[in-house]
XYZ file of C-alpha atoms in Angstrom:
633
model
C -22.606 -93.422 71.508
C -25.386 -91.422 73.597
C -22.785 -90.213 76.376
C -20.191 -88.534 73.173
C -23.775 -87.104 71.502
C -24.536 -85.618 75.121
C -20.792 -84.241 75.727
C -20.847 -82.998 71.579
C -24.469 -81.283 72.550
C -23.198 -80.007 76.212
C -20.131 -77.941 74.577
C -22.397 -76.737 71.201
C -24.848 -75.371 74.325
C -22.483 -73.891 76.154
C -21.167 -72.405 73.523
C -21.240 -68.381 72.922
C -20.303 -67.244 70.232
C -23.384 -68.187 68.273
C -21.332 -71.018 65.155
C -21.236 -73.871 66.513
C -25.098 -75.191 66.701
C -24.023 -79.306 66.606
C -25.426 -80.728 62.993
C -28.795 -82.766 61.915
C -30.219 -84.301 63.360
C -29.138 -82.192 66.367
C -29.485 -79.062 65.025
C -28.521 -77.065 61.874
C -25.033 -75.326 61.407
C -24.494 -71.933 61.596
C -21.779 -69.816 60.325
C -20.329 -66.597 62.040
C -18.328 -64.062 61.633
C -19.050 -61.256 63.279
C -16.400 -60.020 66.108
C -19.079 -58.167 67.920
C -20.290 -61.616 69.648
C -19.057 -62.693 73.020
C -16.078 -64.922 73.397
C -16.725 -67.917 75.858
C -15.726 -66.822 79.260
C -16.748 -63.104 78.529
C -19.409 -62.841 81.042
C -22.420 -64.604 78.589
C -23.854 -66.642 81.590
C -22.470 -64.377 84.263
C -25.501 -64.185 87.179
C -27.270 -60.728 86.754
C -30.778 -60.100 89.053
C -34.062 -60.458 87.261
C -35.736 -57.321 87.630
C -39.931 -57.106 89.056
C -41.441 -59.816 91.061
C -38.991 -62.454 92.642
C -39.263 -66.414 92.731
C -42.932 -66.685 90.454
C -43.920 -63.499 89.041
C -46.826 -60.845 89.566
C -49.998 -63.143 90.972
C -53.516 -61.798 91.348
C -55.235 -61.660 94.640
C -58.219 -63.804 94.344
C -61.830 -62.440 94.360
C -65.021 -64.552 94.286
C -66.697 -61.782 92.642
C -64.445 -61.735 90.004
C -63.965 -63.058 86.253
C -61.403 -65.465 84.621
C -60.552 -63.359 81.306
C -57.806 -65.497 79.779
C -55.537 -61.864 77.831
C -53.718 -63.581 74.631
C -53.501 -60.961 72.391
C -51.921 -57.538 71.903
C -52.088 -54.471 69.238
C -51.282 -51.190 69.399
C -53.649 -49.424 67.302
C -52.188 -45.276 67.716
C -49.598 -43.463 69.988
C -51.453 -44.417 73.552
C -53.531 -46.959 73.187
C -53.824 -50.513 72.429
C -56.358 -53.032 72.375
C -55.776 -56.706 74.227
C -58.449 -59.648 73.329
C -59.316 -62.129 76.151
C -59.762 -66.238 75.167
C -62.885 -67.025 77.853
C -64.053 -63.997 78.443
C -64.769 -62.651 74.959
C -63.780 -59.452 75.655
C -61.823 -56.785 74.417
C -59.916 -54.135 76.501
C -58.429 -50.829 76.123
C -55.137 -49.867 77.474
C -54.886 -45.970 77.528
C -50.907 -46.204 77.990
C -50.407 -42.529 79.757
C -52.817 -42.702 82.118
C -52.479 -46.380 82.917
C -56.379 -47.347 82.444
C -57.953 -49.847 81.151
C -61.701 -50.187 79.809
C -63.744 -52.798 78.170
C -64.831 -51.637 74.636
C -65.983 -54.613 73.069
C -67.740 -57.705 75.032
C -69.357 -60.747 73.204
C -69.057 -63.548 75.825
C -70.298 -65.989 73.263
C -67.126 -65.524 71.286
C -63.036 -66.464 72.515
C -60.605 -64.007 70.734
C -57.006 -65.231 69.547
C -55.008 -62.784 67.409
C -55.612 -59.614 66.679
C -53.694 -57.313 63.584
C -54.315 -54.030 62.979
C -55.528 -52.720 59.970
C -55.825 -48.802 60.744
C -56.406 -46.388 63.635
C -60.030 -47.531 63.545
C -60.202 -50.626 62.479
C -58.448 -54.322 63.992
C -59.304 -57.830 62.768
C -59.454 -60.569 65.614
C -59.168 -64.169 65.177
C -62.665 -65.847 67.006
C -62.226 -69.112 67.866
C -65.209 -70.997 68.773
C -67.421 -69.558 65.559
C -64.634 -70.272 63.178
C -64.483 -66.574 61.567
C -62.629 -63.580 61.949
C -64.148 -60.541 62.553
C -63.592 -56.780 61.778
C -63.954 -54.653 64.145
C -63.693 -50.755 63.525
C -64.130 -47.686 66.328
C -66.820 -45.461 66.767
C -66.435 -43.058 69.204
C -65.205 -44.854 72.315
C -66.909 -48.093 71.524
C -65.396 -50.612 68.906
C -67.916 -52.610 66.969
C -68.038 -55.781 64.843
C -68.794 -54.360 60.760
C -67.464 -57.764 59.468
C -67.425 -61.562 59.857
C -65.138 -63.596 57.238
C -65.760 -67.509 57.793
C -62.637 -69.412 58.705
C -62.800 -72.640 59.102
C -60.780 -74.731 61.192
C -60.394 -72.107 63.304
C -58.222 -68.889 62.699
C -55.077 -68.789 64.591
C -52.667 -65.782 63.249
C -53.056 -62.932 60.818
C -51.059 -60.953 58.590
C -52.520 -57.286 57.136
C -50.911 -56.769 53.970
C -51.350 -52.635 53.432
C -50.127 -52.091 50.036
C -52.505 -54.800 48.503
C -55.039 -53.828 51.141
C -55.634 -57.742 52.162
C -56.016 -59.814 55.249
C -54.467 -63.393 55.376
C -54.943 -65.728 58.475
C -53.423 -69.023 58.901
C -56.158 -72.297 59.763
C -55.306 -74.346 62.634
C -56.567 -77.456 62.226
C -58.025 -76.958 58.410
C -54.124 -76.463 57.440
C -55.060 -73.823 55.361
C -54.057 -70.269 54.210
C -57.278 -67.990 53.977
C -57.218 -64.455 52.213
C -59.522 -62.051 51.815
C -59.369 -58.424 50.398
C -60.937 -55.122 51.659
C -63.375 -53.567 48.938
C -64.067 -50.472 51.059
C -62.052 -47.667 52.909
C -64.515 -48.694 56.185
C -63.435 -52.264 55.714
C -67.267 -52.919 55.513
C -67.600 -54.870 52.364
C -64.241 -57.153 51.317
C -63.720 -60.386 48.282
C -64.608 -63.780 48.103
C -62.328 -65.824 50.484
C -59.185 -67.440 49.153
C -57.330 -70.409 50.318
C -54.300 -72.204 49.971
C -53.559 -75.897 51.047
C -50.547 -76.016 53.821
C -48.637 -79.557 54.344
C -49.206 -78.768 58.311
C -51.353 -77.092 60.755
C -50.619 -73.053 60.205
C -49.198 -71.278 62.458
C -47.098 -67.798 62.391
C -47.123 -65.237 59.805
C -44.489 -62.843 57.811
C -45.065 -60.758 54.936
C -41.165 -59.679 53.391
C -42.346 -57.708 50.249
C -38.459 -57.350 48.705
C -38.976 -61.147 47.646
C -43.414 -60.503 47.145
C -43.616 -63.967 49.414
C -45.862 -64.526 52.536
C -43.673 -67.173 55.270
C -45.880 -69.528 56.958
C -44.666 -71.848 59.527
C -45.865 -74.225 61.592
C -48.279 -74.359 64.594
C -46.293 -77.118 66.355
C -43.538 -78.587 64.103
C -40.435 -77.660 62.416
C -42.248 -77.659 59.073
C -42.776 -74.095 56.687
C -43.901 -72.829 53.178
C -43.111 -70.014 51.480
C -46.589 -68.512 49.488
C -46.265 -66.392 46.769
C -47.491 -63.290 47.951
C -49.650 -62.729 44.485
C -50.344 -65.980 43.116
C -51.188 -67.372 46.573
C -49.775 -70.439 46.141
C -46.848 -72.683 48.050
C -43.721 -71.807 45.987
C -41.182 -73.439 48.446
C -41.181 -75.941 51.083
C -38.990 -77.142 53.750
C -38.145 -77.825 57.516
C -36.668 -76.121 60.504
C -34.550 -77.714 63.166
C -36.904 -76.515 66.113
C -40.695 -76.579 66.790
C -43.052 -74.122 68.702
C -42.192 -70.789 66.955
C -43.762 -67.788 68.144
C -43.046 -65.288 66.371
C -41.691 -64.276 62.752
C -40.009 -60.666 62.124
C -37.779 -59.854 59.350
C -34.485 -57.337 59.723
C -34.550 -53.900 58.004
C -32.267 -54.940 55.171
C -34.683 -57.947 54.874
C -31.848 -60.386 54.602
C -32.418 -62.352 57.846
C -36.078 -63.071 59.378
C -35.636 -64.796 62.695
C -38.066 -66.248 65.406
C -37.500 -67.593 68.871
C -37.745 -71.497 68.787
C -37.002 -74.785 71.058
C -35.270 -77.022 70.225
C -35.393 -80.900 71.130
C -32.565 -83.137 70.525
C -33.938 -86.715 70.323
C -30.276 -88.508 70.210
C -30.474 -87.027 74.341
C -32.210 -89.307 76.721
C -33.778 -86.610 79.830
C -31.416 -87.003 82.881
C -30.809 -84.095 84.581
C -27.165 -83.907 83.641
C -28.197 -83.445 79.935
C -30.880 -81.518 80.356
C -28.553 -78.312 82.870
C -27.120 -77.604 79.953
C -29.891 -77.211 76.991
C -28.098 -80.228 75.378
C -32.238 -82.246 75.806
C -34.276 -78.899 75.282
C -32.989 -75.550 73.970
C -35.492 -72.174 74.307
C -33.830 -69.958 71.187
C -33.269 -67.016 69.169
C -32.334 -67.538 65.518
C -31.698 -65.923 62.593
C -31.650 -67.400 59.158
C -30.691 -65.738 55.649
C -34.073 -64.343 53.771
C -32.785 -66.357 50.481
C -31.909 -69.785 52.299
C -35.306 -69.778 53.998
C -37.083 -69.155 50.514
C -35.228 -71.491 48.243
C -32.994 -73.727 50.308
C -33.909 -77.253 51.736
C -32.285 -79.311 54.593
C -28.885 -77.968 56.551
C -28.524 -75.082 53.767
C -31.228 -73.106 54.901
C -28.650 -72.704 58.215
C -25.334 -72.033 56.804
C -24.489 -68.247 57.576
C -27.332 -67.678 60.008
C -27.057 -66.790 64.150
C -28.269 -68.738 66.945
C -28.307 -67.494 70.399
C -29.910 -69.200 72.679
C -31.989 -67.786 75.665
C -31.710 -70.214 78.302
C -28.167 -71.019 80.953
C -27.345 -73.257 83.176
C -29.521 -72.407 86.714
C -32.374 -70.758 84.085
C -33.408 -72.498 81.196
C -35.623 -69.781 79.540
C -38.772 -72.340 78.773
C -41.297 -71.421 76.341
C -40.318 -68.536 74.669
C -44.329 -67.789 73.335
C -43.777 -64.590 71.593
C -41.696 -62.283 70.260
C -41.804 -58.398 69.253
C -39.406 -55.672 67.946
C -38.956 -52.134 68.089
C -38.045 -49.385 65.892
C -35.050 -48.809 66.956
C -33.978 -52.656 67.000
C -34.979 -53.896 70.661
C -36.471 -57.749 71.360
C -38.701 -58.526 73.577
C -39.276 -62.355 74.108
C -42.008 -62.970 76.398
C -41.182 -66.413 78.089
C -44.259 -67.861 78.686
C -42.927 -70.803 81.513
C -41.060 -69.309 83.143
C -43.150 -65.953 84.171
C -40.165 -63.093 82.246
C -40.343 -60.833 79.335
C -36.528 -60.957 78.018
C -35.636 -58.014 76.244
C -32.500 -57.271 74.694
C -30.526 -56.421 71.620
C -29.231 -57.458 67.862
C -25.905 -54.818 68.612
C -24.614 -57.100 72.037
C -26.743 -60.149 72.104
C -28.146 -59.936 76.110
C -31.286 -59.679 77.019
C -32.087 -58.481 80.643
C -34.694 -60.188 82.099
C -38.324 -58.908 83.996
C -40.276 -61.044 85.973
C -44.192 -60.826 84.780
C -47.882 -62.220 85.592
C -48.630 -65.571 84.560
C -47.599 -67.157 81.551
C -46.866 -64.399 79.087
C -48.016 -65.223 75.486
C -47.574 -62.178 73.989
C -45.824 -58.471 73.892
C -45.579 -54.471 72.457
C -43.490 -52.008 72.120
C -44.986 -48.604 72.399
C -45.068 -46.704 69.967
C -42.371 -44.697 71.632
C -40.044 -47.423 71.841
C -40.050 -46.107 76.164
C -42.278 -49.098 77.209
C -42.443 -52.813 76.721
C -45.817 -54.381 77.938
C -46.605 -58.407 78.045
C -50.183 -59.895 78.555
C -49.840 -62.268 81.098
C -52.819 -65.468 80.030
C -53.232 -66.823 83.596
C -53.101 -63.877 86.093
C -55.216 -61.657 83.971
C -52.867 -59.042 84.073
C -50.427 -56.557 82.003
C -46.470 -56.089 83.373
C -45.595 -52.505 81.821
C -41.665 -52.296 81.636
C -40.294 -48.682 81.373
C -37.011 -49.504 79.978
C -35.683 -45.848 80.195
C -36.411 -45.867 84.485
C -35.774 -49.887 84.929
C -39.274 -49.698 86.428
C -42.170 -52.541 85.856
C -45.434 -52.186 87.114
C -48.448 -55.079 86.560
C -51.534 -53.759 86.324
C -54.663 -56.210 86.318
C -57.748 -56.506 84.138
C -60.009 -56.775 86.956
C -61.489 -58.184 89.801
C -59.517 -61.960 89.210
C -61.714 -65.316 90.555
C -58.975 -68.474 92.095
C -58.711 -70.401 88.879
C -60.195 -74.689 89.262
C -58.831 -77.765 89.510
C -58.679 -78.111 85.815
C -57.633 -73.937 85.325
C -54.673 -75.075 88.247
C -54.046 -77.858 85.769
C -53.575 -76.077 82.838
C -51.590 -73.268 84.038
C -48.860 -76.057 85.391
C -49.095 -77.374 81.989
C -47.658 -74.723 80.466
C -45.173 -73.934 83.233
C -41.003 -74.705 82.494
C -40.843 -74.412 86.554
C -42.147 -77.523 87.315
C -38.434 -78.600 84.932
C -35.149 -79.174 85.917
C -33.676 -75.356 85.818
C -36.721 -74.283 83.674
C -36.009 -75.985 80.827
C -39.226 -76.848 79.217
C -43.045 -77.560 80.167
C -45.544 -80.191 79.437
C -46.537 -77.697 76.829
C -42.829 -77.847 75.229
C -43.287 -81.506 74.118
C -47.194 -81.640 73.786
C -47.730 -77.946 72.006
C -50.613 -76.281 72.839
C -52.074 -80.268 74.257
C -51.160 -81.567 70.718
C -47.891 -82.649 69.577
C -44.518 -80.995 67.920
C -43.799 -84.255 66.479
C -40.794 -85.047 67.626
C -39.415 -87.672 68.779
C -38.333 -87.401 72.895
C -35.555 -90.402 74.552
C -37.597 -90.801 77.634
C -37.883 -93.641 80.305
C -41.502 -94.391 80.162
C -40.471 -97.402 77.777
C -38.132 -98.223 80.360
C -34.954 -98.009 78.076
C -32.594 -94.956 76.615
C -31.340 -94.736 73.255
C -35.071 -95.928 72.282
C -36.848 -91.981 70.820
C -40.204 -92.271 70.585
C -42.666 -89.744 68.377
C -44.849 -87.555 71.141
C -47.717 -88.790 71.707
C -50.965 -86.210 71.556
C -53.152 -85.513 74.361
C -55.634 -84.275 73.153
C -59.128 -86.570 73.662
C -57.101 -88.673 75.212
C -58.716 -88.752 78.787
C -60.603 -92.565 77.795
C -57.313 -94.159 75.753
C -55.755 -96.058 78.873
C -53.560 -97.078 79.197
C -50.652 -94.675 78.049
C -46.777 -94.569 76.744
C -46.143 -96.348 73.622
C -45.636 -99.704 76.032
C -48.963 -99.517 77.756
C -47.419 -99.554 80.747
C -49.200 -96.832 82.223
C -52.961 -97.511 83.309
C -53.555 -94.839 84.868
C -52.882 -90.373 82.998
C -51.884 -89.630 86.862
C -49.007 -92.669 86.362
C -48.365 -90.563 83.507
C -48.188 -87.336 84.442
C -46.309 -87.917 88.510
C -43.598 -90.429 86.037
C -43.435 -87.500 83.127
C -42.370 -84.474 86.318
C -40.096 -86.863 88.100
C -38.400 -88.769 85.436
C -38.848 -86.459 81.758
C -38.867 -83.157 83.450
C -36.512 -83.873 86.106
C -38.663 -81.208 88.141
C -36.454 -80.257 91.330
C -38.804 -80.743 93.442
C -40.447 -83.063 95.133
C -44.263 -84.305 93.020
C -47.202 -82.537 94.084
C -49.553 -84.741 94.660
C -52.913 -82.253 94.321
C -51.173 -80.248 91.229
C -50.584 -84.129 89.276
C -54.447 -84.623 89.929
C -54.814 -80.943 88.093
C -52.829 -81.628 85.028
C -54.474 -84.762 85.115
C -57.818 -83.089 84.938
C -56.940 -80.124 82.523
C -55.570 -83.041 79.602
C -58.791 -84.823 80.161
C -61.103 -81.847 79.106
C -58.588 -81.252 76.060
C -61.341 -81.570 72.930
C -59.617 -84.046 69.685
C -58.502 -82.675 67.283
C -60.816 -82.565 64.360
C -60.239 -84.732 61.295
C -59.078 -82.824 58.649
C -62.144 -83.508 55.925
C -64.513 -81.861 58.610
C -62.053 -78.801 59.489
C -62.290 -77.790 56.007
C -66.414 -78.233 55.728
C -67.440 -75.096 55.168
C -70.885 -74.753 57.314
C -73.777 -75.810 55.408
C -71.850 -77.705 52.556
C -74.386 -80.727 53.262
C -77.192 -79.439 52.473
C -77.387 -78.736 49.522
C -75.113 -81.402 48.617
C -72.629 -80.663 45.846
C -71.730 -83.152 43.558
C -68.127 -82.785 44.814
C -69.238 -83.343 48.385
C -71.445 -86.351 47.085
C -68.384 -88.205 45.610
C -66.609 -87.371 48.117
C -68.792 -88.863 51.012
C -68.963 -91.717 48.826
C -65.025 -92.376 49.044
C -65.657 -91.782 52.902
C -67.854 -94.142 52.781
C -65.672 -96.941 50.532
C -62.776 -96.456 53.167
C -64.939 -97.013 56.405
C -65.558 -100.489 54.583
C -61.765 -100.986 53.957
C -60.754 -99.782 57.659
C -62.819 -103.614 58.108
C -62.169 -105.668 55.899
C -58.755 -104.957 55.948
C -59.086 -106.103 60.143
C -57.654 -102.182 60.426
C -60.403 -103.013 64.015
C -58.110 -105.910 64.978
C -56.172 -103.022 67.333
C -58.079 -99.926 66.190
C -61.541 -100.354 68.009
C -64.367 -98.442 69.113
C -65.369 -95.567 69.733
C -61.802 -94.355 70.213
C -60.343 -96.578 67.454
C -57.613 -98.185 69.827
C -57.030 -101.003 72.259
C -55.623 -101.208 75.823
C -53.736 -104.259 74.336
C -50.081 -104.607 72.893
C -49.521 -106.165 69.761
C -45.898 -106.674 67.318
C -46.451 -104.174 64.601
C -43.396 -105.298 63.019
C -41.321 -102.411 63.355
C -38.960 -102.761 66.512
C -37.363 -99.962 68.031
C -33.495 -100.261 69.029
C -33.908 -102.130 72.252
C -35.411 -104.438 70.102
C -39.123 -103.878 71.996
C -41.683 -105.033 69.075
C -45.001 -104.532 70.691
C -46.868 -100.748 70.821
C -50.018 -99.730 72.291
C -51.738 -98.465 69.236
C -52.605 -94.830 69.740
C -56.197 -93.307 69.378
C -56.591 -92.637 65.432
C -59.371 -89.870 65.674
C -57.172 -86.408 64.840
C -54.506 -88.996 62.777
C -54.675 -86.681 60.094
C -53.982 -83.617 62.120
C -50.402 -86.414 63.078
C -49.006 -86.284 59.516
C -45.099 -85.457 59.718
C -44.110 -88.193 62.009
C -46.912 -91.039 62.265
C -46.085 -94.574 64.090
C -43.627 -94.656 67.366
C -40.094 -94.016 65.204
C -41.308 -91.399 63.127
C -41.124 -93.128 59.768
C -43.908 -92.344 58.038
C -44.299 -88.849 56.825
C -47.697 -89.134 55.684
C -51.250 -91.458 55.678
C -50.223 -91.922 52.358
C -46.748 -94.069 53.709
C -48.308 -95.515 56.474
C -50.667 -97.432 53.466
C -48.675 -97.487 50.178
C -44.990 -97.238 51.629
C -45.175 -98.807 55.141
C -48.196 -101.062 53.890
C -48.608 -101.011 57.637
C -50.063 -104.658 58.843
C -51.825 -104.592 55.166
C -52.785 -108.379 54.099
C -52.796 -107.455 50.401
C -51.140 -104.407 48.521
C -54.182 -101.891 48.048
C -54.664 -100.013 44.567
C -54.906 -96.523 44.068
C -58.683 -95.981 44.422
C -58.678 -98.207 47.817
C -55.390 -96.018 49.189
C -57.452 -92.351 48.197
C -60.836 -93.703 49.921
C -58.902 -95.244 52.489
C -57.310 -91.425 53.468
C -60.281 -90.126 52.705
C -62.265 -91.697 55.899
C -59.057 -91.761 58.015
C -59.283 -88.050 57.651
C -62.577 -87.873 58.594
C -62.088 -88.972 61.806
């Protein structure tokens, strides 16, 4: 069965018409009758030179006196200027495009800046993660100043400005919410009280579809998405996409299609080199889906009449697409974060020229005149500017950059697809942002193939050894080494110093906050409201039940896990029945796939449908209390 599935997916991946992607669970059927698409053998995968720096991309010359900034996002604010935010140094840079000059226009070292959105020529919104807020920043002469702060519990992720409604929308990563405010003044200093809507997943990409009066929001890590009514601000539709790590959403000019880059993991394909070569295991793609189907259909119906374009090919897997930009003339740009490249092409010919960038490009934008495209390189503190008319590449440093520490080297390696066979995937491809994409993967960590297991989150796992579902990996270094050599089928011998660096980085990944605490308003407990008192009592009752029902036999100690393996009554396909219990810290951020085979979708499913290891059935009040406790972890 595995051999047949492998051959099938390889054949589909090698197809160049875009109309043969396998049906679920491999993917979803697409239908294509457009004669413009190239046919197999027409040179679709023909070798062409990569523009710019060769082999590894542009790297900075390290300066002991330099900074480490990690630029993350950019936006053009007028015809000649763009703003770039940084994650570590709390800086906002202004790029003067004609002069190729960079200057710092805002500096707040205590802040961690993320996504940026243009509200007007002299005003932007910036997601600030440390303070869990969205900052409204306006230009005054040659400087930019913060004029408003919008509280965004649970870490703001993506931003969307609706100019007709004068409303700003933010997706909350860990709060699993959408937030919205309305600008009450022309100079953006006064904003209405925040509105919010709960999501069934961690908040990710946002897209306004004006013709349908809808806002689209995708899962930050996995497959889920929702359509939210633009005015009523409530969920109207919910479905799944056969893909994960969705990194950008765009709308065609006629609003008939939504398109986005993503990765696609096939749980039925084993992690062996022959099945990685053709993208059968993990592929990197662009997908076009009909807007009406996205907003109303579910299952395979979502994908009918859509288009599917593979970004990767044998020898060049195009690992980890990380952002999407669209020009006014219909050009497309996709940053390939894992392979340090920028792919630029068109909907008309479906061929993408690739340019080497700096380390880990994470955002890009076309200049207002469409002549240039600029990529933001997170790990080399640089920008890559591609002149599309002259086919020239220029790299700009944000300034003197110090050498990365061991942890930072581990982070660079964690997000590098060049560790894997032909550059198809990185550690991040499965462990999205160090968390989990919620999918199943059939690797040899459990010493068998044909037994796919849910991908575990790596956040907060520093002290939860042993590792792997069967508890067979005593150290984190051993697990990392195995993953590079086996799961990722690296073309190179495993570098021990790189293994230590990745393990050091993983150990720094913080635990995801429990859903309840991520949604907590600052100061909500003081003074306590009647609703918060009731919620607290439910949580305490749930904690008592957790002990009374002997959940602590497997999920013990501060990490709520154990070094042992237990028969959980759910054998895998190879009759393995004993599993090492994962930590329950942050379990409310892993809904969508629970247990080793992902059979439970919610905590309620675990307790009421599976009745997991419970000595007796729970009534509704007990179920709610136990869920409240688990959401607090």
